[in-house]
mmCIF file of C-alpha atoms in Angstrom:
data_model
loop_
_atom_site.group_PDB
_atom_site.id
_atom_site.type_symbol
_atom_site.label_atom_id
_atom_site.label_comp_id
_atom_site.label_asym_id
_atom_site.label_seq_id
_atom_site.Cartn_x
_atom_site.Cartn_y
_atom_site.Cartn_z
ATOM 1 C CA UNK F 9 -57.493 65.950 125.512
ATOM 2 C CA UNK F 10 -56.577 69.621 125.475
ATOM 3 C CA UNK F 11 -54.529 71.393 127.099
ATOM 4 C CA UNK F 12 -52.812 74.945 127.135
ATOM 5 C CA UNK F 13 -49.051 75.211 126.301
ATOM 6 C CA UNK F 14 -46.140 77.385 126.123
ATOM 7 C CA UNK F 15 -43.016 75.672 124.426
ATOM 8 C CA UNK F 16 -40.654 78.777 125.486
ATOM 9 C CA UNK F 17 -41.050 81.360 128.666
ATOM 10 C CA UNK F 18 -42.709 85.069 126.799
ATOM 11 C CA UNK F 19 -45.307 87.271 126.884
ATOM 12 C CA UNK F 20 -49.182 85.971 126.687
ATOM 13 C CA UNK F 21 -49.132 85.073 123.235
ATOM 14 C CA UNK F 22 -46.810 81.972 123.769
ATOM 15 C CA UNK F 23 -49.994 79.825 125.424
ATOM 16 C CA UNK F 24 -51.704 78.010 122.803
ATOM 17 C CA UNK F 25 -54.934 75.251 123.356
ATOM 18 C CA UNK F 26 -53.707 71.993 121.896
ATOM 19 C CA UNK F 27 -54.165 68.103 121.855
ATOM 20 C CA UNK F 28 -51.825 66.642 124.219
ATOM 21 C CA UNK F 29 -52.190 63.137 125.533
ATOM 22 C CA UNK F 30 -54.483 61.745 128.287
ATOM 23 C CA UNK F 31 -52.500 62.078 132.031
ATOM 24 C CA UNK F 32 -52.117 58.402 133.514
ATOM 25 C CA UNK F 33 -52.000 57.350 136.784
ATOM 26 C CA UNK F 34 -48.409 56.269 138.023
ATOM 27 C CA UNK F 35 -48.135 56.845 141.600
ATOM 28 C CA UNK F 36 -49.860 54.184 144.083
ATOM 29 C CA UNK F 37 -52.060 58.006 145.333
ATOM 30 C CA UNK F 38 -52.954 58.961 142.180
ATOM 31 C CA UNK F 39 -56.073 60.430 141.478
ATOM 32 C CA UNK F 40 -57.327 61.212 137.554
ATOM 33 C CA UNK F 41 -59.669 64.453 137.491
ATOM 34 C CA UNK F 42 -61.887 65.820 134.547
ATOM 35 C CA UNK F 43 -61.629 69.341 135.134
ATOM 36 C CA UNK F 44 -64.239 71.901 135.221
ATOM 37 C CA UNK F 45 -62.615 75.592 136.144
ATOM 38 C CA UNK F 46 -58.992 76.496 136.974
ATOM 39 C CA UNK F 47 -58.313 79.582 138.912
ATOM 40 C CA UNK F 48 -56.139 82.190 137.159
ATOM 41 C CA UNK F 49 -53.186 83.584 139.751
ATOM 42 C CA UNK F 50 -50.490 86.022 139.270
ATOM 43 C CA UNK F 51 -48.213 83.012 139.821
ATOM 44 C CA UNK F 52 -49.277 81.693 136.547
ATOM 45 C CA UNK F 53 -48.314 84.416 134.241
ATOM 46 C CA UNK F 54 -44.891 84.244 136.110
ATOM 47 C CA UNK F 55 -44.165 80.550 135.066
ATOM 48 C CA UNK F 56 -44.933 81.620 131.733
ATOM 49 C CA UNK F 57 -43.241 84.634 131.731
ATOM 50 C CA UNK F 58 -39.962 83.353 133.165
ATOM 51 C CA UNK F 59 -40.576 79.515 133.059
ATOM 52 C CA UNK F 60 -41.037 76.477 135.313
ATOM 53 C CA UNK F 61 -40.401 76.865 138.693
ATOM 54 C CA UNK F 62 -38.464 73.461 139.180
ATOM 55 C CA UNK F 63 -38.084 71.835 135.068
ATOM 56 C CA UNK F 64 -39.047 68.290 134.225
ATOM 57 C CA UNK F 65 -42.776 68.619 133.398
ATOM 58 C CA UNK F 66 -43.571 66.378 130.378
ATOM 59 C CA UNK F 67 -45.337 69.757 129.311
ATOM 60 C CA UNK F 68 -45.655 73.263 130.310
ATOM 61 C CA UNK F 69 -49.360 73.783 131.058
ATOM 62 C CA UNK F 70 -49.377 76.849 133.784
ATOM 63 C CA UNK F 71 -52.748 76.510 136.642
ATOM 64 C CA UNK F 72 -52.084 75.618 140.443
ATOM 65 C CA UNK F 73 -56.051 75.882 141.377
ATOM 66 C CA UNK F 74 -58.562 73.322 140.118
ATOM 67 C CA UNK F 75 -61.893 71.800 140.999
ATOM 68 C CA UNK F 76 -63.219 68.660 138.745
ATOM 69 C CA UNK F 77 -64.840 65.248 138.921
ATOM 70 C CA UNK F 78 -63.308 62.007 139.837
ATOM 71 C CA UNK F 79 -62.185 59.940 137.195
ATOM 72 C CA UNK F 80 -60.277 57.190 138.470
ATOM 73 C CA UNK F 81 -57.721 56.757 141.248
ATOM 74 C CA UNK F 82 -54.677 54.839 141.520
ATOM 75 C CA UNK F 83 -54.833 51.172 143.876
ATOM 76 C CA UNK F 84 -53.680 53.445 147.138
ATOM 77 C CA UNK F 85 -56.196 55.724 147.358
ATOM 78 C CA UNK F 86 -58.421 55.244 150.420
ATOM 79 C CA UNK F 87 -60.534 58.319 151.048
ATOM 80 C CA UNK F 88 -61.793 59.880 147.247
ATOM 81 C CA UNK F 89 -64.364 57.928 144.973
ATOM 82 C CA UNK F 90 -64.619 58.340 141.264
ATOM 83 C CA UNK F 91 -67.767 60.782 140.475
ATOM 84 C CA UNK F 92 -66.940 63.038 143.588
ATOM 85 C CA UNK F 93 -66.357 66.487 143.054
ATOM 86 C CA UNK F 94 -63.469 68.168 144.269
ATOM 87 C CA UNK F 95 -60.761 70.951 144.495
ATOM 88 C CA UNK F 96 -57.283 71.009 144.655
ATOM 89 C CA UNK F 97 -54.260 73.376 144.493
ATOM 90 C CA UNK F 98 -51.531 71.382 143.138
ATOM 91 C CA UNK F 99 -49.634 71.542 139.702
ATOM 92 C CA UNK F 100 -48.710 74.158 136.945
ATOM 93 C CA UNK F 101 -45.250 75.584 138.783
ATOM 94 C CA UNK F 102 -42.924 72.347 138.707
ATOM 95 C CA UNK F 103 -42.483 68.967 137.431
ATOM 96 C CA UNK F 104 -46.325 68.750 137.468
ATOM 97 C CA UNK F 105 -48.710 69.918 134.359
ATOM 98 C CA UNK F 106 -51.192 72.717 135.268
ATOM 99 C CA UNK F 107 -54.703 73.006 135.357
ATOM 100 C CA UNK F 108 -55.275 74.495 132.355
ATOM 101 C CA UNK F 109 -56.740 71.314 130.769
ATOM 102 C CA UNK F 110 -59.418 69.258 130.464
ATOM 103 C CA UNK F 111 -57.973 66.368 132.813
ATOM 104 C CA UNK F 112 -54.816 66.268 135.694
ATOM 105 C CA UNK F 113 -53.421 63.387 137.705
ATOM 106 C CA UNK F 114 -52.515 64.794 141.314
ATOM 107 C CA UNK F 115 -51.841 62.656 144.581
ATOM 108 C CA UNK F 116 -54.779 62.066 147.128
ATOM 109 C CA UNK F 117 -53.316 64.488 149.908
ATOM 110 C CA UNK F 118 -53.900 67.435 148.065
ATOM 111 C CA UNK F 119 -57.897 66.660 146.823
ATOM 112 C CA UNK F 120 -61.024 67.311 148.942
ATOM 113 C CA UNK F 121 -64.557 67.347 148.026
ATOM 114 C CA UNK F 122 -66.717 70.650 147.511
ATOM 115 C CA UNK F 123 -70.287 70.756 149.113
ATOM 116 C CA UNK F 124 -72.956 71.173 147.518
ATOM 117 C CA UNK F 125 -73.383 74.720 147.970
ATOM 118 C CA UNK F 126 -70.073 76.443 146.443
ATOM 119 C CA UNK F 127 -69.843 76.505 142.847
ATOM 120 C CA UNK F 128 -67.406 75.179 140.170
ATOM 121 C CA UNK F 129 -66.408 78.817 139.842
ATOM 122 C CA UNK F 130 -65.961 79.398 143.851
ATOM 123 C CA UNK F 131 -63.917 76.326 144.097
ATOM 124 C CA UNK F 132 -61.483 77.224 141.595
ATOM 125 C CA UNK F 133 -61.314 80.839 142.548
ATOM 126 C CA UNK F 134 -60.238 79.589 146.040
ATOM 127 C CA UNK F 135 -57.325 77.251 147.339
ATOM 128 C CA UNK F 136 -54.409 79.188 146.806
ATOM 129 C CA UNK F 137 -55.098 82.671 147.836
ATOM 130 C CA UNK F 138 -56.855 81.094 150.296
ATOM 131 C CA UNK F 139 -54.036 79.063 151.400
ATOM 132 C CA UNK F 140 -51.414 81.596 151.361
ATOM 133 C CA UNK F 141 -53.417 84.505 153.737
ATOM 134 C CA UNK F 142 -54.299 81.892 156.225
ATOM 135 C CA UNK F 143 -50.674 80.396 156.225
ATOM 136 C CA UNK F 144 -48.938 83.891 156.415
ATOM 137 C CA UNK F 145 -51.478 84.881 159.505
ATOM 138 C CA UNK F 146 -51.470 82.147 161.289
ATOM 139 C CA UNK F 147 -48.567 79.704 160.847
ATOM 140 C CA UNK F 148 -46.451 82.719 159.914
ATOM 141 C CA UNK F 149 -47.283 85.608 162.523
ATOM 142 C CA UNK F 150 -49.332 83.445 165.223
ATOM 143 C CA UNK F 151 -52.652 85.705 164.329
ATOM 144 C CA UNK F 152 -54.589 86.742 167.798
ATOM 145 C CA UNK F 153 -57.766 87.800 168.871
ATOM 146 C CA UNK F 154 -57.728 92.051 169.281
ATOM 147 C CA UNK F 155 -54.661 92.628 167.140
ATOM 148 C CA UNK F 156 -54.272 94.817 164.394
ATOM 149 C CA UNK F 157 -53.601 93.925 160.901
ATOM 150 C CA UNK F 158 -52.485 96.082 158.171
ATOM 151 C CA UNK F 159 -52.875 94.274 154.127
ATOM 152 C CA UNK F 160 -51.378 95.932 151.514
ATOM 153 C CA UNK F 161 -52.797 95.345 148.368
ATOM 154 C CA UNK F 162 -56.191 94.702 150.288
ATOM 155 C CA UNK F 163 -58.845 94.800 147.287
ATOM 156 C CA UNK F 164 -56.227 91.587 145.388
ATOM 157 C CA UNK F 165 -56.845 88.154 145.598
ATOM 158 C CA UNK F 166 -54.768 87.630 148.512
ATOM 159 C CA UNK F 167 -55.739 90.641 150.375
ATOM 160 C CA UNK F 168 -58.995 90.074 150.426
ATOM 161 C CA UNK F 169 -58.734 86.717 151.885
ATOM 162 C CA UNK F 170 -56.378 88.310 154.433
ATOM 163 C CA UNK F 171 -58.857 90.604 155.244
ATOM 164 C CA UNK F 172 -61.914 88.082 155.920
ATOM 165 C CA UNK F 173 -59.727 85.515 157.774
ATOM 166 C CA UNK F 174 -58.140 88.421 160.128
ATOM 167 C CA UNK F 175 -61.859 90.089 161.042
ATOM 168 C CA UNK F 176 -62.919 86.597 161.392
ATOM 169 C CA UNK F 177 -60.454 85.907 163.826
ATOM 170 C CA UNK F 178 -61.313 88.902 165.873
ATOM 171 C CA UNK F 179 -58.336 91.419 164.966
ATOM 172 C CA UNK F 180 -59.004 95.156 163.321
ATOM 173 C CA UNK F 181 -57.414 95.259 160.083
ATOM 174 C CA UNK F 182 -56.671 98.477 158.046
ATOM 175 C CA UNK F 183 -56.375 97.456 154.067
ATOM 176 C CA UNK F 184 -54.467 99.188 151.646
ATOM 177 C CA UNK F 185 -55.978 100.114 148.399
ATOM 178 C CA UNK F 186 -55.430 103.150 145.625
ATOM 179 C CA UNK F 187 -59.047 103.078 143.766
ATOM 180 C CA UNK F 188 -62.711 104.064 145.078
ATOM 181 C CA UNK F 189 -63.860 100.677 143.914
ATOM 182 C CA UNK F 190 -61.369 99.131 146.132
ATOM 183 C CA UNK F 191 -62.374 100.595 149.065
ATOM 184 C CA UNK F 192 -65.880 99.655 148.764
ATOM 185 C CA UNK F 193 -65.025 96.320 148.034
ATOM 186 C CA UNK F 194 -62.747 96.148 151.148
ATOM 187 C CA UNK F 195 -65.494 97.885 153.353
ATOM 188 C CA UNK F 196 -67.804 95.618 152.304
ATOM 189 C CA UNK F 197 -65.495 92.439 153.556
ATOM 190 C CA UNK F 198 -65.374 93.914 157.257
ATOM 191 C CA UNK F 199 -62.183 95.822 156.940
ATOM 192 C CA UNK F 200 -61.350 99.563 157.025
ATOM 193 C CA UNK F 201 -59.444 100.994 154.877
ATOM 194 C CA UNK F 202 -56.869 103.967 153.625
ATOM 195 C CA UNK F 203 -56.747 105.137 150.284
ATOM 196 C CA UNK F 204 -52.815 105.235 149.134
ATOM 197 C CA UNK F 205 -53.805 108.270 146.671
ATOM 198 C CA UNK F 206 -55.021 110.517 149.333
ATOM 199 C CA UNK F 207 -52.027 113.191 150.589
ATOM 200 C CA UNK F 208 -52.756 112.641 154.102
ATOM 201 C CA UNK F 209 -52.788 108.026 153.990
ATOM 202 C CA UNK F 210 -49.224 108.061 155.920
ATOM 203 C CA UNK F 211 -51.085 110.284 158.530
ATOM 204 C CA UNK F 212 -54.006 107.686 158.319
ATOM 205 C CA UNK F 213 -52.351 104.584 158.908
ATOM 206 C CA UNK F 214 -50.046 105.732 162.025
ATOM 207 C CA UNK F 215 -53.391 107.327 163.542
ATOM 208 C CA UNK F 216 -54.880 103.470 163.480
ATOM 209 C CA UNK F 217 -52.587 102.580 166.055
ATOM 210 C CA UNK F 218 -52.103 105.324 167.483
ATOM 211 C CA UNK F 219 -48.397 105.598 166.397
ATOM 212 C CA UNK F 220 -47.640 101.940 168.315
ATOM 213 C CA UNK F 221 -47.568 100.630 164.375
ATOM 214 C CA UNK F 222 -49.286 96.913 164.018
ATOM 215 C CA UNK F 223 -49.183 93.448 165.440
ATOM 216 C CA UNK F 224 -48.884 92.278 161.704
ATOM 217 C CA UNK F 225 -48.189 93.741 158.485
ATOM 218 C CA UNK F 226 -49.054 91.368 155.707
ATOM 219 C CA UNK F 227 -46.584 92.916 152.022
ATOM 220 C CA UNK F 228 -48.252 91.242 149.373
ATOM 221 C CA UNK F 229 -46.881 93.285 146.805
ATOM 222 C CA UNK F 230 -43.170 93.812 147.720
ATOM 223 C CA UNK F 231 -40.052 95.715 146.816
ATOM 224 C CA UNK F 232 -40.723 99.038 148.372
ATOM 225 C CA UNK F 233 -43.708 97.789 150.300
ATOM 226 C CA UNK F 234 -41.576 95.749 152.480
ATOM 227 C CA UNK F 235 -39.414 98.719 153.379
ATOM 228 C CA UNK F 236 -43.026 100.485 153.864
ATOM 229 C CA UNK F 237 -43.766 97.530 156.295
ATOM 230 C CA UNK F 238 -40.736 97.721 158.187
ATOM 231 C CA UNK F 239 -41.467 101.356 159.248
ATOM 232 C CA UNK F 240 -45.762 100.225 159.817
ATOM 233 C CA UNK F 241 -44.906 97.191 162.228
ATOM 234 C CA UNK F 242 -45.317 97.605 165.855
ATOM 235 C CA UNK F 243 -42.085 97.111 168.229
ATOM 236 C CA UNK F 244 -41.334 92.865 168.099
ATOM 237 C CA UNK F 245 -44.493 92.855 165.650
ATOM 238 C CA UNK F 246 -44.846 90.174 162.532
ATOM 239 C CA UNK F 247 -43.914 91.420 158.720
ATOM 240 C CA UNK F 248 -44.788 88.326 156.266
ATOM 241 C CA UNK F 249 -43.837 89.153 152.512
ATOM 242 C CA UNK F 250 -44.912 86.960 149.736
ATOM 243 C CA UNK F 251 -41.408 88.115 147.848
ATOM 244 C CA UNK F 252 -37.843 88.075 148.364
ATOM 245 C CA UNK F 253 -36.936 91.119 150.387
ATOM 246 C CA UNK F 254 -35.486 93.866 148.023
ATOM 247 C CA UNK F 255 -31.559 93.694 148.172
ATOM 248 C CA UNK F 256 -31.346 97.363 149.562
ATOM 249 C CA UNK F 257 -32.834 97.065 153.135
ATOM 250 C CA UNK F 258 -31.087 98.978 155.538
ATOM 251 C CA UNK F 259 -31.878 95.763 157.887
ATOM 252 C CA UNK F 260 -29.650 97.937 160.987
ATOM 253 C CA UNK F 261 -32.290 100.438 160.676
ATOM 254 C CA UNK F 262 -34.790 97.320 160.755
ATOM 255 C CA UNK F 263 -33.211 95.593 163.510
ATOM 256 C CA UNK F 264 -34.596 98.737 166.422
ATOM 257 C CA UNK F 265 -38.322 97.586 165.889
ATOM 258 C CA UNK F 266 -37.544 93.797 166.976
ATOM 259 C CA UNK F 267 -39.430 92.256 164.181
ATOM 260 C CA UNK F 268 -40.324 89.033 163.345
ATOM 261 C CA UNK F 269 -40.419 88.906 159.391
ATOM 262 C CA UNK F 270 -41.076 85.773 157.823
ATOM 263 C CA UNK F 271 -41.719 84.222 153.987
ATOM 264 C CA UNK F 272 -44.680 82.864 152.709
ATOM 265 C CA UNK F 273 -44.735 80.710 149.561
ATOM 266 C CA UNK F 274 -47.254 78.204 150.071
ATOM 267 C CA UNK F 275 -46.137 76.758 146.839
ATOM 268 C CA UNK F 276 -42.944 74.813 148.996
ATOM 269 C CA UNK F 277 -44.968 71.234 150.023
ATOM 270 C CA UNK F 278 -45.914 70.598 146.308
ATOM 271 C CA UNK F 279 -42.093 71.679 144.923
ATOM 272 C CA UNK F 280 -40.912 69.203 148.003
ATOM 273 C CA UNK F 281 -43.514 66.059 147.216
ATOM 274 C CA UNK F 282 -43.954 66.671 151.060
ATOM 275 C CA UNK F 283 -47.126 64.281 150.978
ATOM 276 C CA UNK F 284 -48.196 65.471 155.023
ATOM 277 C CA UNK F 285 -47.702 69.255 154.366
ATOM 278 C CA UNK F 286 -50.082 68.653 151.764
ATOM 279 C CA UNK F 287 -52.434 66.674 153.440
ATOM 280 C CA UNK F 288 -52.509 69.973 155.852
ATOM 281 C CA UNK F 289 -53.246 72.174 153.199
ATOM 282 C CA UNK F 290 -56.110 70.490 151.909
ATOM 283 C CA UNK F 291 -57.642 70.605 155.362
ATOM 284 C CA UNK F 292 -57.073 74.188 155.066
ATOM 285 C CA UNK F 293 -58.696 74.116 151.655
ATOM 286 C CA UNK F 294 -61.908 72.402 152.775
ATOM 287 C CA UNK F 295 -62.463 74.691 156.096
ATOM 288 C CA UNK F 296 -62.164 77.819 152.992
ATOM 289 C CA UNK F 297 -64.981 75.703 151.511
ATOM 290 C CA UNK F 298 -66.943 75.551 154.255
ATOM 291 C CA UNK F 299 -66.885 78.809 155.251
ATOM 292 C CA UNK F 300 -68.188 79.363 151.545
ATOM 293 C CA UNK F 301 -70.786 76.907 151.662
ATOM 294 C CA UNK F 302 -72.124 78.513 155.015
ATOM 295 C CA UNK F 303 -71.792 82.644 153.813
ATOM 296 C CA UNK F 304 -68.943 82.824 156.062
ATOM 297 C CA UNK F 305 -66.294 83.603 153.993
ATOM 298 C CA UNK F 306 -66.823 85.468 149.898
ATOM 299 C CA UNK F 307 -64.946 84.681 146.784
ATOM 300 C CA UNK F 308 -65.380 87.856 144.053
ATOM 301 C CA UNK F 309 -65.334 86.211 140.878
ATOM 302 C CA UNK F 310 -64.572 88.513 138.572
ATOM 303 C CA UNK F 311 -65.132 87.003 135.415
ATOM 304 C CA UNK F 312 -64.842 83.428 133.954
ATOM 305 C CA UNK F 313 -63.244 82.829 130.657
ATOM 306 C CA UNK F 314 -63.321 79.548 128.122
ATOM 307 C CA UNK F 315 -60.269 77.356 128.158
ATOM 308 C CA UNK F 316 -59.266 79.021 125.105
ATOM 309 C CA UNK F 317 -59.093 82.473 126.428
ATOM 310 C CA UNK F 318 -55.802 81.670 128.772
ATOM 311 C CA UNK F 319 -53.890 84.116 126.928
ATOM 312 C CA UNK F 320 -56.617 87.127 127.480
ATOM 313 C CA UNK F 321 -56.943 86.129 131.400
ATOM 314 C CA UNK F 322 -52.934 86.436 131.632
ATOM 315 C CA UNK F 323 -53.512 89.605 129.704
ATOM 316 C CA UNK F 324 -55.996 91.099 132.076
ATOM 317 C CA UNK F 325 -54.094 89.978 135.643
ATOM 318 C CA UNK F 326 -50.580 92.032 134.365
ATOM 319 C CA UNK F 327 -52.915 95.178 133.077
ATOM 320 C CA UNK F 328 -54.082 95.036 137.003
ATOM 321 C CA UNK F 329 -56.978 96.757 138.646
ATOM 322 C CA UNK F 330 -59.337 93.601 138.546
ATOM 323 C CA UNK F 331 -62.056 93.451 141.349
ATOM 324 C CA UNK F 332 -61.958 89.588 142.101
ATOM 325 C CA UNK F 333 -60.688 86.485 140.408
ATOM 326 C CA UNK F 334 -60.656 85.129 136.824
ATOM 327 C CA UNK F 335 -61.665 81.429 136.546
ATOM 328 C CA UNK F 336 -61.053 80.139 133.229
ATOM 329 C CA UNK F 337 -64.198 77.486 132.427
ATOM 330 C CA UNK F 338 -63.657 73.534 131.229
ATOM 331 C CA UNK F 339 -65.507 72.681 129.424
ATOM 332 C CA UNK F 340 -66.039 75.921 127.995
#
């Protein structure tokens, strides 16, 4: 089959397409996907930037997000069929090869079928900023009805799943964004929005809460964001970052607003093998798909690239300013 690899860590032009052999099923949960689309996440050109999260992959193919067709599953699989189509997020940061291929072996827990409705592209495009909004809202910062949320980064992958789930659940939510088409792309998703260019957007964001600062602040971006956030929370309010703290926090200063801040890397039940926190995500995956099969919920796919094309998608995610998600096509 073919796959993409990158023998050493670099820039773009270290993933190549080549034959590798067929994945085999080992575990007694295996299940053996043909791939159709793999989503494209910042996360990826990380790994290949700066390697393997956790080493001992018997290659380094880079791809978390997937959505295929049953193949074949192991003797202990009770609850997927071969010729079932389904999504995943599992693979491509660890001891597991990516989804950047044309097949995967990953464990039952972390599979669940798409409906009808959603798309190859959809599907792909979705599990793991999906995953990671609705973990750092709600099993992060206890989201509630008629609070306010502030996104940073709004119009990204992550933000704009942030913004969806959060109006969904009833709260007003200010997103951050820095480019006209951003703002009418967050509008458009139920939130409002400040424009980070504009002289007066400090003025704009206290105003929303009328200087109480919010329930939750969600840094996607972090570094001085998170210091940013630290000022924007509300007194014993939730700040959830999706990166280390920066070292130079002035956490005494931090410590008069009593908040809560937390860490989100939804990444942690796949690096574990923790079979049950998987299990949970993929529930969490298939209520995203529903919401998408029913209009509930959007997925801006930006563009969808051949298999080939890795390189160019990785390319196009570190020049920034993309609109939705890039979803790289298998076959192409």
């Amino acid at each position: 089959m073919r796959a993409i690899v990158f023998d050493e860590p670099g820039g773009a032009d270290v993933l190549e397409l080549r034959e590798v052999p067929e994945p085999e099923l080992e575990g007694t949960d295996d299940v053996k996907i043909r791939l159709l689309a793999a989503g494209v996440n910042p996360v990826d050109t990380k790994v290949r930037a700066r390697g393997m999260l956790v080493p001992g992959a018997p290659r380094n193919t880079p791809g978390c997000d997937g959505v295929g067709v049953v193949e074949s599953c192991a003797s202990g699989v009770r609850h997927v069929r071969p010729g079932q189509r389904v999504a995943f997020c599992f693979g491509g940061v660890g001891a597991d090869p990516g989804t950047y291929a044309e097949q995967v072996v990953v464990p039952e827990a972390a599979v669940v079928p798409v409906p009808a409705a959603v798309t190859d592209l959809q599907a792909a495009a979705l599990p793991l900023t999906w995953l990671t909004a609705w973990e750092a809202l709600f099993e992060r910062a206890d989201l509630q009805r008629g609070q306010t949320v502030l996104v940073h980064a709004a119009a990204g992958g992550v933000g704009q799943m942030a913004v969806q789930i959060a109006r969904a659940a009833g709260a007003r939510v200010l997103g951050l964004v820095r480019r006209e088409e951003a703002q009418r792309l967050v509008t458009g998703l139920g939130g409002d929005v400040v424009d980070l260019t504009r002289p007066d957007a400090g003025e704009s964001i206290r105003s929303y809460t009328d200087g109480r600062g919010f329930d939750i602040v969600l840094d996607t971006v972090g570094g001085p964001v998170f210091r940013d956030g630290l000022a924007q929370v509300a007194y014993g309010g939730d700040l959830v970052t999706l990166l280390a703290p920066p070292d130079d926090v002035d956490w005494n200063a931090a410590r008069l607003r009593n908040p809560s801040i937390s860490l989100e890397l939804m990444l942690t039940p796949m690096l574990e093998g923790d079979r049950r926190r998987l299990k949970h995500q993929a529930t969490l995956v298939a209520e995203g798909l529903a919401r998408l099969a029913s209009g509930r919920l959007q997925v801006n796919v930006e563009d969808s690239l051949p298999l080939a094309e890795a390189a160019e998608a990785h390319r196009r995610i570190e020049a920034g300013g993309r609109r939705g998600k890039l979803v790289l096509r298998i076959p192409e």
